[in-house]
Amino acid sequence: MSAHTPKVGFVSLGCPKALVDSERILTQLRSDGYEVVPSYDQADLVVVNTCGFIDAAKAESLEAIGEALNENGKVIVTGCMGAQADEITNIHPQVLAVTGPQQYEQVVGAVHQYLPKPERKHEPFIDLVPPQGIKLTPRHYAYLKISEGCNHRCTFCIIPSLRGDLVSRPVGDVMDEAERLVSAGVQELLVVSQDTSAYGVDTKYRTGFWQGRPLKTRMKELCDAMGDLGAWVRLHYVYPYPHVDDVIPLMAEGKILPYLDIPFQHAHPDVLRAMKRPAASEKTLDRINAWRDICPDITLRSTFIVGFPGETDAQFEYLLDFLDEAQLDRVGCFTYSPVEGATANAIHPAVPEEVKEERLARFMEKQVAISARKLQQKIGRELEVLIDEVGLDGSIGRTQADAPEIDGQIYLLDDVNVKPGDRVRVRVTDADEHDLWGERIKP
């Protein structure tokens, strides 16, 4: 590229859904002729995509903005925290512009304003942008966002106020993107949204078209179609609607991965009602058992909140008992964070911070023991593994039970004759509470 090509730095914070937003902005900037660079000193301007979900995320976003200002000086802010522009400009009045989540045209327009597009003629979709767009993940896996926003009003969450109500992408557009990604070498599609199982609710499950054939805008039909592309398909952020049961047979058939990321958040009915979440833990256990009957290898991942306002000792003990009964495979847990704007902040009494931390420690101690037992049961099994990294001492991959960044890994010591993106058969030889070790089964 010529020396006068305008250069943009990019800082992407937050969840995989925000990462997809970053990828979309970067793809447009590259198509407009900008060069994306990896350091502040190389950049003519820096874009920071923020997270505003909880106070800790806001603090991280404000720190990242400050660092970009100190290191570069020309900063445009976008993302979830951009919906609360005053919080940013009160602390960092030097920022050039602030745009909110999903405002792709506005943030690209701000870049055009403060760093004009190159005048030279270019062919963006030939020499600048690969067919799958710009990806911030390794080339063998990609996040695929199928909708924006959420219709729920969980009392601990401000996402609907930041991103609005549910808007599902046309099913043909989703499938076209999935096909482009797989054609470009992606081996794993990680399906994300604010509420994956609500896909199509806003369109009344309208029938769309893909490659000339009708296809309903609904999670089951989307999963069925994606399962024919040949890549791993992993579902994240699945709200526990009754129709989630319909995708379990697809997992048993091997069409999509036997993996369900379903945030239960709590187990006690009173706490769930206060959260405005489904409130029947007995039915949840029945459904878990039914899923395992249909698909014995299913991996269940969930997240929980402890220290929610009003949570009593008895309600927390109920949650621990639920963990014993549910025997979930992968679990994340967080203490309640009183993010500004969450209606749960008005619930009393608030749980003291030291009690929250003690409950978090007890929760994780119990779940670590469950995880260790379940992983020990995998020793001796032969599993398909997707290779993520290869180093001097061996390679690291993930089984179908492990999503990138949040779950465990499997280590293949001294095995360097593979490459990232390879899918290989591995015999598990050892395990701890988080990870596995194994040996590749050579053909």
PDB file of N, CA and C in Angstrom, residues 273-338:
ATOM      1  N   ARG A 273     -38.162 -15.082  39.683  1.00  0.00           N
ATOM      2  CA  ARG A 273     -39.266 -14.147  39.457  1.00  0.00           C
ATOM      3  C   ARG A 273     -38.793 -12.710  39.617  1.00  0.00           C
ATOM      4  N   ALA A 274     -37.949 -12.463  40.624  1.00  0.00           N
ATOM      5  CA  ALA A 274     -37.412 -11.110  40.818  1.00  0.00           C
ATOM      6  C   ALA A 274     -36.528 -10.694  39.639  1.00  0.00           C
ATOM      7  N   MET A 275     -35.894 -11.668  39.021  1.00  0.00           N
ATOM      8  CA  MET A 275     -35.069 -11.392  37.826  1.00  0.00           C
ATOM      9  C   MET A 275     -35.910 -11.270  36.556  1.00  0.00           C
ATOM     10  N   LYS A 276     -37.186 -11.690  36.623  1.00  0.00           N
ATOM     11  CA  LYS A 276     -38.058 -11.820  35.451  1.00  0.00           C
ATOM     12  C   LYS A 276     -37.500 -12.863  34.488  1.00  0.00           C
ATOM     13  N   ARG A 277     -37.121 -14.000  35.057  1.00  0.00           N
ATOM     14  CA  ARG A 277     -36.651 -15.149  34.286  1.00  0.00           C
ATOM     15  C   ARG A 277     -37.630 -16.306  34.491  1.00  0.00           C
ATOM     16  N   PRO A 278     -37.598 -17.345  33.614  1.00  0.00           N
ATOM     17  CA  PRO A 278     -38.440 -18.525  33.852  1.00  0.00           C
ATOM     18  C   PRO A 278     -38.187 -19.090  35.244  1.00  0.00           C
ATOM     19  N   ALA A 279     -39.274 -19.455  35.970  1.00  0.00           N
ATOM     20  CA  ALA A 279     -39.144 -19.672  37.403  1.00  0.00           C
ATOM     21  C   ALA A 279     -39.468 -21.080  37.880  1.00  0.00           C
ATOM     22  N   ALA A 280     -39.311 -22.092  37.052  1.00  0.00           N
ATOM     23  CA  ALA A 280     -39.653 -23.454  37.469  1.00  0.00           C
ATOM     24  C   ALA A 280     -38.427 -24.353  37.353  1.00  0.00           C
ATOM     25  N   SER A 281     -37.616 -24.391  38.414  1.00  0.00           N
ATOM     26  CA  SER A 281     -36.379 -25.169  38.355  1.00  0.00           C
ATOM     27  C   SER A 281     -36.658 -26.669  38.268  1.00  0.00           C
ATOM     28  N   GLU A 282     -37.809 -27.122  38.836  1.00  0.00           N
ATOM     29  CA  GLU A 282     -38.125 -28.547  38.733  1.00  0.00           C
ATOM     30  C   GLU A 282     -38.319 -28.937  37.263  1.00  0.00           C
ATOM     31  N   LYS A 283     -39.032 -28.085  36.506  1.00  0.00           N
ATOM     32  CA  LYS A 283     -39.218 -28.358  35.082  1.00  0.00           C
ATOM     33  C   LYS A 283     -37.889 -28.285  34.341  1.00  0.00           C
ATOM     34  N   THR A 284     -37.020 -27.366  34.776  1.00  0.00           N
ATOM     35  CA  THR A 284     -35.697 -27.267  34.151  1.00  0.00           C
ATOM     36  C   THR A 284     -34.931 -28.566  34.305  1.00  0.00           C
ATOM     37  N   LEU A 285     -34.959 -29.153  35.495  1.00  0.00           N
ATOM     38  CA  LEU A 285     -34.269 -30.429  35.716  1.00  0.00           C
ATOM     39  C   LEU A 285     -34.885 -31.538  34.874  1.00  0.00           C
ATOM     40  N   ASP A 286     -36.210 -31.532  34.752  1.00  0.00           N
ATOM     41  CA  ASP A 286     -36.870 -32.537  33.912  1.00  0.00           C
ATOM     42  C   ASP A 286     -36.424 -32.397  32.457  1.00  0.00           C
ATOM     43  N   ARG A 287     -36.307 -31.157  31.997  1.00  0.00           N
ATOM     44  CA  ARG A 287     -35.892 -30.931  30.613  1.00  0.00           C
ATOM     45  C   ARG A 287     -34.439 -31.356  30.397  1.00  0.00           C
ATOM     46  N   ILE A 288     -33.583 -31.045  31.360  1.00  0.00           N
ATOM     47  CA  ILE A 288     -32.177 -31.451  31.255  1.00  0.00           C
ATOM     48  C   ILE A 288     -32.084 -32.971  31.127  1.00  0.00           C
ATOM     49  N   ASN A 289     -32.837 -33.660  31.953  1.00  0.00           N
ATOM     50  CA  ASN A 289     -32.828 -35.130  31.890  1.00  0.00           C
ATOM     51  C   ASN A 289     -33.355 -35.632  30.548  1.00  0.00           C
ATOM     52  N   ALA A 290     -34.393 -34.965  30.034  1.00  0.00           N
ATOM     53  CA  ALA A 290     -34.944 -35.368  28.737  1.00  0.00           C
ATOM     54  C   ALA A 290     -33.940 -35.117  27.615  1.00  0.00           C
ATOM     55  N   TRP A 291     -33.234 -33.991  27.669  1.00  0.00           N
ATOM     56  CA  TRP A 291     -32.207 -33.705  26.665  1.00  0.00           C
ATOM     57  C   TRP A 291     -31.122 -34.779  26.686  1.00  0.00           C
ATOM     58  N   ARG A 292     -30.728 -35.184  27.888  1.00  0.00           N
ATOM     59  CA  ARG A 292     -29.670 -36.197  27.998  1.00  0.00           C
ATOM     60  C   ARG A 292     -30.160 -37.567  27.538  1.00  0.00           C
ATOM     61  N   ASP A 293     -31.450 -37.828  27.699  1.00  0.00           N
ATOM     62  CA  ASP A 293     -31.996 -39.092  27.182  1.00  0.00           C
ATOM     63  C   ASP A 293     -31.902 -39.127  25.660  1.00  0.00           C
ATOM     64  N   ILE A 294     -32.193 -37.990  25.016  1.00  0.00           N
ATOM     65  CA  ILE A 294     -32.167 -37.926  23.552  1.00  0.00           C
ATOM     66  C   ILE A 294     -30.738 -37.870  23.027  1.00  0.00           C
ATOM     67  N   CYS A 295     -29.898 -37.109  23.718  1.00  0.00           N
ATOM     68  CA  CYS A 295     -28.519 -36.874  23.256  1.00  0.00           C
ATOM     69  C   CYS A 295     -27.574 -37.038  24.446  1.00  0.00           C
ATOM     70  N   PRO A 296     -27.146 -38.253  24.745  1.00  0.00           N
ATOM     71  CA  PRO A 296     -26.339 -38.497  25.955  1.00  0.00           C
ATOM     72  C   PRO A 296     -25.037 -37.701  26.014  1.00  0.00           C
ATOM     73  N   ASP A 297     -24.484 -37.310  24.873  1.00  0.00           N
ATOM     74  CA  ASP A 297     -23.213 -36.585  24.859  1.00  0.00           C
ATOM     75  C   ASP A 297     -23.384 -35.074  24.943  1.00  0.00           C
ATOM     76  N   ILE A 298     -24.590 -34.591  25.161  1.00  0.00           N
ATOM     77  CA  ILE A 298     -24.805 -33.151  25.177  1.00  0.00           C
ATOM     78  C   ILE A 298     -23.985 -32.487  26.291  1.00  0.00           C
ATOM     79  N   THR A 299     -23.368 -31.362  25.956  1.00  0.00           N
ATOM     80  CA  THR A 299     -22.653 -30.535  26.923  1.00  0.00           C
ATOM     81  C   THR A 299     -23.530 -29.339  27.256  1.00  0.00           C
ATOM     82  N   LEU A 300     -23.773 -29.131  28.536  1.00  0.00           N
ATOM     83  CA  LEU A 300     -24.598 -28.009  28.978  1.00  0.00           C
ATOM     84  C   LEU A 300     -23.724 -26.975  29.673  1.00  0.00           C
ATOM     85  N   ARG A 301     -23.707 -25.783  29.112  1.00  0.00           N
ATOM     86  CA  ARG A 301     -22.998 -24.651  29.713  1.00  0.00           C
ATOM     87  C   ARG A 301     -24.044 -23.661  30.209  1.00  0.00           C
ATOM     88  N   SER A 302     -23.783 -23.035  31.358  1.00  0.00           N
ATOM     89  CA  SER A 302     -24.709 -22.033  31.845  1.00  0.00           C
ATOM     90  C   SER A 302     -23.958 -20.972  32.637  1.00  0.00           C
ATOM     91  N   THR A 303     -24.662 -19.879  32.918  1.00  0.00           N
ATOM     92  CA  THR A 303     -24.137 -18.820  33.779  1.00  0.00           C
ATOM     93  C   THR A 303     -25.153 -18.529  34.874  1.00  0.00           C
ATOM     94  N   PHE A 304     -24.626 -18.074  36.004  1.00  0.00           N
ATOM     95  CA  PHE A 304     -25.453 -17.795  37.175  1.00  0.00           C
ATOM     96  C   PHE A 304     -24.997 -16.497  37.832  1.00  0.00           C
ATOM     97  N   ILE A 305     -25.922 -15.883  38.550  1.00  0.00           N
ATOM     98  CA  ILE A 305     -25.635 -14.682  39.333  1.00  0.00           C
ATOM     99  C   ILE A 305     -25.868 -15.003  40.799  1.00  0.00           C
ATOM    100  N   VAL A 306     -24.886 -14.727  41.638  1.00  0.00           N
ATOM    101  CA  VAL A 306     -25.073 -14.844  43.085  1.00  0.00           C
ATOM    102  C   VAL A 306     -25.043 -13.446  43.692  1.00  0.00           C
ATOM    103  N   GLY A 307     -25.698 -13.318  44.844  1.00  0.00           N
ATOM    104  CA  GLY A 307     -25.755 -12.015  45.493  1.00  0.00           C
ATOM    105  C   GLY A 307     -26.751 -11.067  44.850  1.00  0.00           C
ATOM    106  N   PHE A 308     -27.726 -11.625  44.099  1.00  0.00           N
ATOM    107  CA  PHE A 308     -28.785 -10.788  43.536  1.00  0.00           C
ATOM    108  C   PHE A 308     -29.535 -10.117  44.690  1.00  0.00           C
ATOM    109  N   PRO A 309     -29.990  -8.858  44.525  1.00  0.00           N
ATOM    110  CA  PRO A 309     -30.679  -8.171  45.625  1.00  0.00           C
ATOM    111  C   PRO A 309     -31.815  -9.010  46.212  1.00  0.00           C
ATOM    112  N   GLY A 310     -31.779  -9.161  47.527  1.00  0.00           N
ATOM    113  CA  GLY A 310     -32.802  -9.933  48.219  1.00  0.00           C
ATOM    114  C   GLY A 310     -32.502 -11.415  48.342  1.00  0.00           C
ATOM    115  N   GLU A 311     -31.444 -11.907  47.701  1.00  0.00           N
ATOM    116  CA  GLU A 311     -31.109 -13.335  47.778  1.00  0.00           C
ATOM    117  C   GLU A 311     -30.777 -13.712  49.228  1.00  0.00           C
ATOM    118  N   THR A 312     -31.492 -14.680  49.765  1.00  0.00           N
ATOM    119  CA  THR A 312     -31.277 -15.107  51.144  1.00  0.00           C
ATOM    120  C   THR A 312     -30.293 -16.275  51.192  1.00  0.00           C
ATOM    121  N   ASP A 313     -29.841 -16.592  52.404  1.00  0.00           N
ATOM    122  CA  ASP A 313     -28.970 -17.761  52.564  1.00  0.00           C
ATOM    123  C   ASP A 313     -29.677 -19.025  52.080  1.00  0.00           C
ATOM    124  N   ALA A 314     -30.962 -19.154  52.398  1.00  0.00           N
ATOM    125  CA  ALA A 314     -31.706 -20.352  51.999  1.00  0.00           C
ATOM    126  C   ALA A 314     -31.828 -20.441  50.477  1.00  0.00           C
ATOM    127  N   GLN A 315     -32.043 -19.306  49.833  1.00  0.00           N
ATOM    128  CA  GLN A 315     -32.146 -19.316  48.367  1.00  0.00           C
ATOM    129  C   GLN A 315     -30.812 -19.674  47.724  1.00  0.00           C
ATOM    130  N   PHE A 316     -29.725 -19.216  48.315  1.00  0.00           N
ATOM    131  CA  PHE A 316     -28.414 -19.578  47.785  1.00  0.00           C
ATOM    132  C   PHE A 316     -28.150 -21.073  47.977  1.00  0.00           C
ATOM    133  N   GLU A 317     -28.527 -21.621  49.130  1.00  0.00           N
ATOM    134  CA  GLU A 317     -28.357 -23.064  49.354  1.00  0.00           C
ATOM    135  C   GLU A 317     -29.193 -23.868  48.347  1.00  0.00           C
ATOM    136  N   TYR A 318     -30.363 -23.360  47.999  1.00  0.00           N
ATOM    137  CA  TYR A 318     -31.215 -23.994  46.990  1.00  0.00           C
ATOM    138  C   TYR A 318     -30.475 -24.049  45.655  1.00  0.00           C
ATOM    139  N   LEU A 319     -29.781 -22.969  45.328  1.00  0.00           N
ATOM    140  CA  LEU A 319     -29.002 -22.923  44.097  1.00  0.00           C
ATOM    141  C   LEU A 319     -27.894 -23.973  44.110  1.00  0.00           C
ATOM    142  N   LEU A 320     -27.211 -24.122  45.230  1.00  0.00           N
ATOM    143  CA  LEU A 320     -26.159 -25.140  45.332  1.00  0.00           C
ATOM    144  C   LEU A 320     -26.744 -26.540  45.153  1.00  0.00           C
ATOM    145  N   ASP A 321     -27.929 -26.772  45.736  1.00  0.00           N
ATOM    146  CA  ASP A 321     -28.576 -28.083  45.559  1.00  0.00           C
ATOM    147  C   ASP A 321     -28.919 -28.325  44.090  1.00  0.00           C
ATOM    148  N   PHE A 322     -29.325 -27.259  43.387  1.00  0.00           N
ATOM    149  CA  PHE A 322     -29.627 -27.378  41.962  1.00  0.00           C
ATOM    150  C   PHE A 322     -28.379 -27.810  41.183  1.00  0.00           C
ATOM    151  N   LEU A 323     -27.238 -27.231  41.519  1.00  0.00           N
ATOM    152  CA  LEU A 323     -25.998 -27.633  40.861  1.00  0.00           C
ATOM    153  C   LEU A 323     -25.741 -29.127  41.043  1.00  0.00           C
ATOM    154  N   ASP A 324     -25.951 -29.612  42.264  1.00  0.00           N
ATOM    155  CA  ASP A 324     -25.749 -31.050  42.517  1.00  0.00           C
ATOM    156  C   ASP A 324     -26.657 -31.900  41.638  1.00  0.00           C
ATOM    157  N   GLU A 325     -27.895 -31.465  41.482  1.00  0.00           N
ATOM    158  CA  GLU A 325     -28.852 -32.264  40.707  1.00  0.00           C
ATOM    159  C   GLU A 325     -28.631 -32.118  39.201  1.00  0.00           C
ATOM    160  N   ALA A 326     -28.329 -30.901  38.758  1.00  0.00           N
ATOM    161  CA  ALA A 326     -28.229 -30.652  37.311  1.00  0.00           C
ATOM    162  C   ALA A 326     -26.941 -31.212  36.724  1.00  0.00           C
ATOM    163  N   GLN A 327     -25.844 -31.213  37.497  1.00  0.00           N
ATOM    164  CA  GLN A 327     -24.553 -31.733  37.001  1.00  0.00           C
ATOM    165  C   GLN A 327     -24.199 -31.111  35.647  1.00  0.00           C
ATOM    166  N   LEU A 328     -24.202 -29.792  35.612  1.00  0.00           N
ATOM    167  CA  LEU A 328     -23.864 -29.080  34.383  1.00  0.00           C
ATOM    168  C   LEU A 328     -22.384 -29.232  34.068  1.00  0.00           C
ATOM    169  N   ASP A 329     -22.049 -29.197  32.785  1.00  0.00           N
ATOM    170  CA  ASP A 329     -20.671 -29.457  32.368  1.00  0.00           C
ATOM    171  C   ASP A 329     -19.776 -28.236  32.529  1.00  0.00           C
ATOM    172  N   ARG A 330     -20.244 -27.105  32.079  1.00  0.00           N
ATOM    173  CA  ARG A 330     -19.456 -25.876  32.097  1.00  0.00           C
ATOM    174  C   ARG A 330     -20.301 -24.772  32.701  1.00  0.00           C
ATOM    175  N   VAL A 331     -19.748 -24.045  33.665  1.00  0.00           N
ATOM    176  CA  VAL A 331     -20.542 -23.038  34.369  1.00  0.00           C
ATOM    177  C   VAL A 331     -19.689 -21.801  34.634  1.00  0.00           C
ATOM    178  N   GLY A 332     -20.274 -20.646  34.383  1.00  0.00           N
ATOM    179  CA  GLY A 332     -19.692 -19.380  34.803  1.00  0.00           C
ATOM    180  C   GLY A 332     -20.577 -18.760  35.868  1.00  0.00           C
ATOM    181  N   CYS A 333     -19.966 -18.013  36.769  1.00  0.00           N
ATOM    182  CA  CYS A 333     -20.748 -17.391  37.844  1.00  0.00           C
ATOM    183  C   CYS A 333     -20.211 -15.991  38.107  1.00  0.00           C
ATOM    184  N   PHE A 334     -21.116 -15.079  38.393  1.00  0.00           N
ATOM    185  CA  PHE A 334     -20.758 -13.692  38.639  1.00  0.00           C
ATOM    186  C   PHE A 334     -21.512 -13.191  39.865  1.00  0.00           C
ATOM    187  N   THR A 335     -20.893 -12.271  40.572  1.00  0.00           N
ATOM    188  CA  THR A 335     -21.629 -11.579  41.622  1.00  0.00           C
ATOM    189  C   THR A 335     -22.471 -10.491  40.976  1.00  0.00           C
ATOM    190  N   TYR A 336     -23.603 -10.187  41.602  1.00  0.00           N
ATOM    191  CA  TYR A 336     -24.482  -9.160  41.049  1.00  0.00           C
ATOM    192  C   TYR A 336     -23.768  -7.819  41.015  1.00  0.00           C
ATOM    193  N   SER A 337     -23.852  -7.153  39.864  1.00  0.00           N
ATOM    194  CA  SER A 337     -23.271  -5.826  39.691  1.00  0.00           C
ATOM    195  C   SER A 337     -24.399  -4.832  39.460  1.00  0.00           C
ATOM    196  N   PRO A 338     -24.540  -3.817  40.323  1.00  0.00           N
ATOM    197  CA  PRO A 338     -25.661  -2.876  40.199  1.00  0.00           C
ATOM    198  C   PRO A 338     -25.430  -1.867  39.085  1.00  0.00           C
TER     199      PRO A 338
END
